[in-house]
PDB file of C-alpha atoms in Angstrom:
ATOM      1  CA  MET A   1     -36.919  70.020 239.721  1.00  0.00           C
ATOM      2  CA  SER A   2     -38.299  72.892 237.668  1.00  0.00           C
ATOM      3  CA  VAL A   3     -41.528  73.640 235.821  1.00  0.00           C
ATOM      4  CA  LEU A   4     -41.764  73.708 232.026  1.00  0.00           C
ATOM      5  CA  GLY A   5     -44.720  74.669 229.887  1.00  0.00           C
ATOM      6  CA  MET A   6     -44.897  74.286 226.138  1.00  0.00           C
ATOM      7  CA  VAL A   7     -47.376  75.102 223.422  1.00  0.00           C
ATOM      8  CA  GLU A   8     -46.827  73.778 219.916  1.00  0.00           C
ATOM      9  CA  PHE A   9     -48.899  75.966 217.596  1.00  0.00           C
ATOM     10  CA  SER A  10     -50.241  74.949 214.182  1.00  0.00           C
ATOM     11  CA  ALA A  11     -48.941  78.039 212.352  1.00  0.00           C
ATOM     12  CA  ILE A  12     -46.310  80.734 212.765  1.00  0.00           C
ATOM     13  CA  ALA A  13     -48.640  83.750 213.035  1.00  0.00           C
ATOM     14  CA  VAL A  14     -50.838  81.864 215.501  1.00  0.00           C
ATOM     15  CA  GLY A  15     -47.732  81.008 217.508  1.00  0.00           C
ATOM     16  CA  ILE A  16     -46.528  84.587 217.692  1.00  0.00           C
ATOM     17  CA  ARG A  17     -49.958  85.732 218.878  1.00  0.00           C
ATOM     18  CA  GLY A  18     -50.125  82.865 221.383  1.00  0.00           C
ATOM     19  CA  SER A  19     -46.597  83.521 222.661  1.00  0.00           C
ATOM     20  CA  ASP A  20     -47.429  87.170 223.226  1.00  0.00           C
ATOM     21  CA  ALA A  21     -50.440  86.135 225.301  1.00  0.00           C
ATOM     22  CA  MET A  22     -48.316  83.639 227.233  1.00  0.00           C
ATOM     23  CA  VAL A  23     -45.766  86.184 228.450  1.00  0.00           C
ATOM     24  CA  LYS A  24     -48.409  88.797 229.236  1.00  0.00           C
ATOM     25  CA  ALA A  25     -50.588  86.403 231.259  1.00  0.00           C
ATOM     26  CA  ALA A  26     -48.135  85.573 234.036  1.00  0.00           C
ATOM     27  CA  LEU A  27     -44.640  86.110 235.337  1.00  0.00           C
ATOM     28  CA  VAL A  28     -42.751  83.462 233.337  1.00  0.00           C
ATOM     29  CA  GLU A  29     -39.416  83.234 231.598  1.00  0.00           C
ATOM     30  CA  LEU A  30     -39.725  82.627 227.860  1.00  0.00           C
ATOM     31  CA  ILE A  31     -36.870  80.205 227.214  1.00  0.00           C
ATOM     32  CA  GLU A  32     -37.598  79.505 223.567  1.00  0.00           C
ATOM     33  CA  SER A  33     -40.080  80.830 221.025  1.00  0.00           C
ATOM     34  CA  ARG A  34     -39.508  80.065 217.358  1.00  0.00           C
ATOM     35  CA  PRO A  35     -40.825  78.598 214.131  1.00  0.00           C
ATOM     36  CA  ILE A  36     -40.382  74.870 213.687  1.00  0.00           C
ATOM     37  CA  THR A  37     -40.865  72.786 210.594  1.00  0.00           C
ATOM     38  CA  PRO A  38     -43.236  72.284 208.827  1.00  0.00           C
ATOM     39  CA  GLY A  39     -44.607  75.803 209.338  1.00  0.00           C
ATOM     40  CA  LYS A  40     -45.477  75.377 213.023  1.00  0.00           C
ATOM     41  CA  TYR A  41     -44.341  77.439 216.011  1.00  0.00           C
ATOM     42  CA  MET A  42     -43.367  76.505 219.551  1.00  0.00           C
ATOM     43  CA  SER A  43     -42.990  78.399 222.796  1.00  0.00           C
ATOM     44  CA  LEU A  44     -41.493  77.134 226.040  1.00  0.00           C
ATOM     45  CA  VAL A  45     -41.812  78.915 229.378  1.00  0.00           C
ATOM     46  CA  THR A  46     -40.610  78.275 232.895  1.00  0.00           C
ATOM     47  CA  GLY A  47     -41.561  79.709 236.267  1.00  0.00           C
ATOM     48  CA  ASP A  48     -43.640  78.628 239.218  1.00  0.00           C
ATOM     49  CA  VAL A  49     -46.422  76.086 238.634  1.00  0.00           C
ATOM     50  CA  ALA A  50     -49.354  78.518 238.784  1.00  0.00           C
ATOM     51  CA  SER A  51     -47.657  81.037 236.474  1.00  0.00           C
ATOM     52  CA  VAL A  52     -46.682  78.399 233.900  1.00  0.00           C
ATOM     53  CA  GLU A  53     -50.196  76.926 233.955  1.00  0.00           C
ATOM     54  CA  ALA A  54     -51.730  80.403 233.453  1.00  0.00           C
ATOM     55  CA  SER A  55     -49.266  81.165 230.664  1.00  0.00           C
ATOM     56  CA  VAL A  56     -49.999  77.939 228.767  1.00  0.00           C
ATOM     57  CA  ARG A  57     -53.772  78.459 229.159  1.00  0.00           C
ATOM     58  CA  ALA A  58     -53.404  81.990 227.763  1.00  0.00           C
ATOM     59  CA  GLY A  59     -51.415  80.735 224.771  1.00  0.00           C
ATOM     60  CA  ILE A  60     -54.015  78.087 224.025  1.00  0.00           C
ATOM     61  CA  GLY A  61     -56.818  80.629 224.369  1.00  0.00           C
ATOM     62  CA  ALA A  62     -55.148  83.127 222.054  1.00  0.00           C
ATOM     63  CA  ALA A  63     -54.494  80.433 219.450  1.00  0.00           C
ATOM     64  CA  GLY A  64     -58.181  79.647 219.075  1.00  0.00           C
ATOM     65  CA  GLU A  65     -59.770  76.484 217.783  1.00  0.00           C
ATOM     66  CA  GLY A  66     -57.374  74.396 215.719  1.00  0.00           C
ATOM     67  CA  GLY A  67     -54.421  76.615 216.607  1.00  0.00           C
ATOM     68  CA  VAL A  68     -52.681  74.203 218.977  1.00  0.00           C
ATOM     69  CA  VAL A  69     -51.020  70.946 217.970  1.00  0.00           C
ATOM     70  CA  GLU A  70     -50.042  69.960 221.523  1.00  0.00           C
ATOM     71  CA  SER A  71     -49.352  71.542 224.882  1.00  0.00           C
ATOM     72  CA  PHE A  72     -48.242  70.554 228.355  1.00  0.00           C
ATOM     73  CA  VAL A  73     -47.146  71.713 231.778  1.00  0.00           C
ATOM     74  CA  LEU A  74     -44.568  69.486 233.465  1.00  0.00           C
ATOM     75  CA  ALA A  75     -44.547  70.510 237.119  1.00  0.00           C
ATOM     76  CA  ASN A  76     -41.675  68.233 238.168  1.00  0.00           C
ATOM     77  CA  LEU A  77     -39.365  68.413 235.182  1.00  0.00           C
ATOM     78  CA  HIS A  78     -36.335  66.147 235.447  1.00  0.00           C
ATOM     79  CA  ASP A  79     -33.126  68.147 236.005  1.00  0.00           C
ATOM     80  CA  GLN A  80     -31.548  66.950 232.728  1.00  0.00           C
ATOM     81  CA  VAL A  81     -34.363  68.028 230.388  1.00  0.00           C
ATOM     82  CA  LEU A  82     -34.033  71.822 230.373  1.00  0.00           C
ATOM     83  CA  PRO A  83     -30.240  71.821 229.820  1.00  0.00           C
ATOM     84  CA  ALA A  84     -30.760  69.336 226.957  1.00  0.00           C
ATOM     85  CA  ILE A  85     -33.348  71.613 225.339  1.00  0.00           C
ATOM     86  CA  LEU A  86     -30.894  74.499 225.632  1.00  0.00           C
ATOM     87  CA  GLY A  87     -28.059  72.401 224.171  1.00  0.00           C
ATOM     88  CA  LYS A  88     -26.104  72.333 227.429  1.00  0.00           C
ATOM     89  CA  SER A  89     -26.060  68.619 228.317  1.00  0.00           C
ATOM     90  CA  PRO A  90     -22.812  67.626 230.026  1.00  0.00           C
ATOM     91  CA  GLN A  91     -20.432  65.202 228.321  1.00  0.00           C
ATOM     92  CA  THR A  92     -20.893  61.640 229.523  1.00  0.00           C
ATOM     93  CA  ASP A  93     -19.394  58.228 228.909  1.00  0.00           C
ATOM     94  CA  VAL A  94     -21.532  56.393 226.374  1.00  0.00           C
ATOM     95  CA  GLN A  95     -22.691  52.890 227.239  1.00  0.00           C
ATOM     96  CA  ALA A  96     -25.913  51.541 225.748  1.00  0.00           C
ATOM     97  CA  ILE A  97     -27.841  54.144 223.745  1.00  0.00           C
ATOM     98  CA  GLY A  98     -31.574  54.715 223.672  1.00  0.00           C
ATOM     99  CA  VAL A  99     -33.386  56.680 220.984  1.00  0.00           C
ATOM    100  CA  ILE A 100     -37.020  57.792 220.968  1.00  0.00           C
ATOM    101  CA  GLU A 101     -38.554  59.581 217.967  1.00  0.00           C
ATOM    102  CA  THR A 102     -41.953  61.282 217.998  1.00  0.00           C
ATOM    103  CA  ALA A 103     -44.188  63.054 215.517  1.00  0.00           C
ATOM    104  CA  SER A 104     -44.155  66.332 217.453  1.00  0.00           C
ATOM    105  CA  ALA A 105     -41.850  68.552 219.473  1.00  0.00           C
ATOM    106  CA  ALA A 106     -44.107  68.550 222.534  1.00  0.00           C
ATOM    107  CA  ALA A 107     -44.322  64.759 222.656  1.00  0.00           C
ATOM    108  CA  ILE A 108     -40.544  64.302 222.663  1.00  0.00           C
ATOM    109  CA  VAL A 109     -40.084  66.621 225.643  1.00  0.00           C
ATOM    110  CA  GLU A 110     -42.650  64.642 227.638  1.00  0.00           C
ATOM    111  CA  ALA A 111     -41.071  61.350 226.524  1.00  0.00           C
ATOM    112  CA  ALA A 112     -37.558  62.504 227.471  1.00  0.00           C
ATOM    113  CA  ASP A 113     -38.780  63.625 230.882  1.00  0.00           C
ATOM    114  CA  ALA A 114     -40.404  60.224 231.499  1.00  0.00           C
ATOM    115  CA  ALA A 115     -37.310  58.383 230.247  1.00  0.00           C
ATOM    116  CA  CYS A 116     -35.025  60.284 232.637  1.00  0.00           C
ATOM    117  CA  LYS A 117     -37.343  59.620 235.567  1.00  0.00           C
ATOM    118  CA  ALA A 118     -37.662  55.882 234.824  1.00  0.00           C
ATOM    119  CA  ALA A 119     -34.011  54.934 235.377  1.00  0.00           C
ATOM    120  CA  PRO A 120     -30.595  56.526 235.983  1.00  0.00           C
ATOM    121  CA  VAL A 121     -29.701  57.458 232.398  1.00  0.00           C
ATOM    122  CA  ALA A 122     -27.805  60.465 231.038  1.00  0.00           C
ATOM    123  CA  LEU A 123     -29.623  62.564 228.451  1.00  0.00           C
ATOM    124  CA  ILE A 124     -27.337  63.190 225.478  1.00  0.00           C
ATOM    125  CA  GLN A 125     -29.573  65.169 223.138  1.00  0.00           C
ATOM    126  CA  LEU A 126     -33.129  66.478 222.880  1.00  0.00           C
ATOM    127  CA  HIS A 127     -33.924  67.710 219.366  1.00  0.00           C
ATOM    128  CA  LEU A 128     -37.109  69.729 218.861  1.00  0.00           C
ATOM    129  CA  ALA A 129     -38.459  69.618 215.338  1.00  0.00           C
ATOM    130  CA  ASN A 130     -36.105  71.792 213.269  1.00  0.00           C
ATOM    131  CA  HIS A 131     -34.942  70.374 209.950  1.00  0.00           C
ATOM    132  CA  ILE A 132     -36.621  67.009 210.554  1.00  0.00           C
ATOM    133  CA  GLY A 133     -40.158  67.639 209.387  1.00  0.00           C
ATOM    134  CA  GLY A 134     -41.586  68.753 212.728  1.00  0.00           C
ATOM    135  CA  LYS A 135     -40.614  65.565 214.528  1.00  0.00           C
ATOM    136  CA  GLY A 136     -38.536  65.299 217.676  1.00  0.00           C
ATOM    137  CA  TYR A 137     -36.020  62.812 218.999  1.00  0.00           C
ATOM    138  CA  THR A 138     -33.969  62.228 222.089  1.00  0.00           C
ATOM    139  CA  THR A 139     -30.902  60.133 222.827  1.00  0.00           C
ATOM    140  CA  PHE A 140     -29.628  58.973 226.194  1.00  0.00           C
ATOM    141  CA  THR A 141     -27.145  56.514 227.627  1.00  0.00           C
ATOM    142  CA  GLY A 142     -26.737  54.194 230.591  1.00  0.00           C
ATOM    143  CA  THR A 143     -26.597  50.477 231.280  1.00  0.00           C
ATOM    144  CA  VAL A 144     -28.557  48.265 228.903  1.00  0.00           C
ATOM    145  CA  ALA A 145     -31.205  47.554 231.551  1.00  0.00           C
ATOM    146  CA  ASP A 146     -31.591  51.245 232.445  1.00  0.00           C
ATOM    147  CA  VAL A 147     -31.792  52.324 228.812  1.00  0.00           C
ATOM    148  CA  GLU A 148     -34.387  49.629 228.073  1.00  0.00           C
ATOM    149  CA  ALA A 149     -36.501  50.802 231.040  1.00  0.00           C
ATOM    150  CA  SER A 150     -36.158  54.442 229.966  1.00  0.00           C
ATOM    151  CA  VAL A 151     -37.059  53.742 226.345  1.00  0.00           C
ATOM    152  CA  ALA A 152     -40.147  51.816 227.459  1.00  0.00           C
ATOM    153  CA  ALA A 153     -41.252  54.640 229.773  1.00  0.00           C
ATOM    154  CA  GLY A 154     -40.662  57.355 227.180  1.00  0.00           C
ATOM    155  CA  ALA A 155     -42.427  55.372 224.452  1.00  0.00           C
ATOM    156  CA  HIS A 156     -45.408  54.831 226.742  1.00  0.00           C
ATOM    157  CA  VAL A 157     -45.730  58.563 227.439  1.00  0.00           C
ATOM    158  CA  ALA A 158     -45.338  59.402 223.727  1.00  0.00           C
ATOM    159  CA  GLY A 159     -48.343  57.182 222.977  1.00  0.00           C
ATOM    160  CA  ALA A 160     -49.801  57.758 219.533  1.00  0.00           C
ATOM    161  CA  GLN A 161     -47.084  60.350 218.772  1.00  0.00           C
ATOM    162  CA  LEU A 162     -44.369  57.651 218.931  1.00  0.00           C
ATOM    163  CA  ILE A 163     -42.696  57.018 215.572  1.00  0.00           C
ATOM    164  CA  ASP A 164     -40.008  54.582 216.692  1.00  0.00           C
ATOM    165  CA  ARG A 165     -37.633  53.644 219.464  1.00  0.00           C
ATOM    166  CA  VAL A 166     -34.409  51.707 219.650  1.00  0.00           C
ATOM    167  CA  VAL A 167     -31.884  50.438 222.181  1.00  0.00           C
ATOM    168  CA  ILE A 168     -28.323  49.913 220.940  1.00  0.00           C
TER     169      ILE A 168
END
């Protein structure tokens, strides 16, 4: 299991300033830092727990009041989540399919992590906000029962950010 920290900033300039603070605050690896629609910015870092926590705090601090949409530190990230973010999920046989859609990029990462931990499913895709109005979605596969359990867990973690979910 690895550690992932994310800050979803409310604006691009705020995000660049916050990202700069994040990488200067602690020894972390910046795995993604980019604009996302609609005019927001996101930064993801990995490293040890203390460094990622310090980095995320620094990003939030640099963003100032109203500059952060959402943030998190996931200290026990499921092994499938980071490869999915990086577009490196392995091919898998598709059985039942689960889909979770959220209103933010940060919420979908947390939901996907919870879904993978709830049951033995294979993460197919984790899409973070680009070209879909700032929303995020994830897809995964497994037996019907496992996908249902994973969708329920991910939807619960998404909370108010949940747009919809489906099991096919």
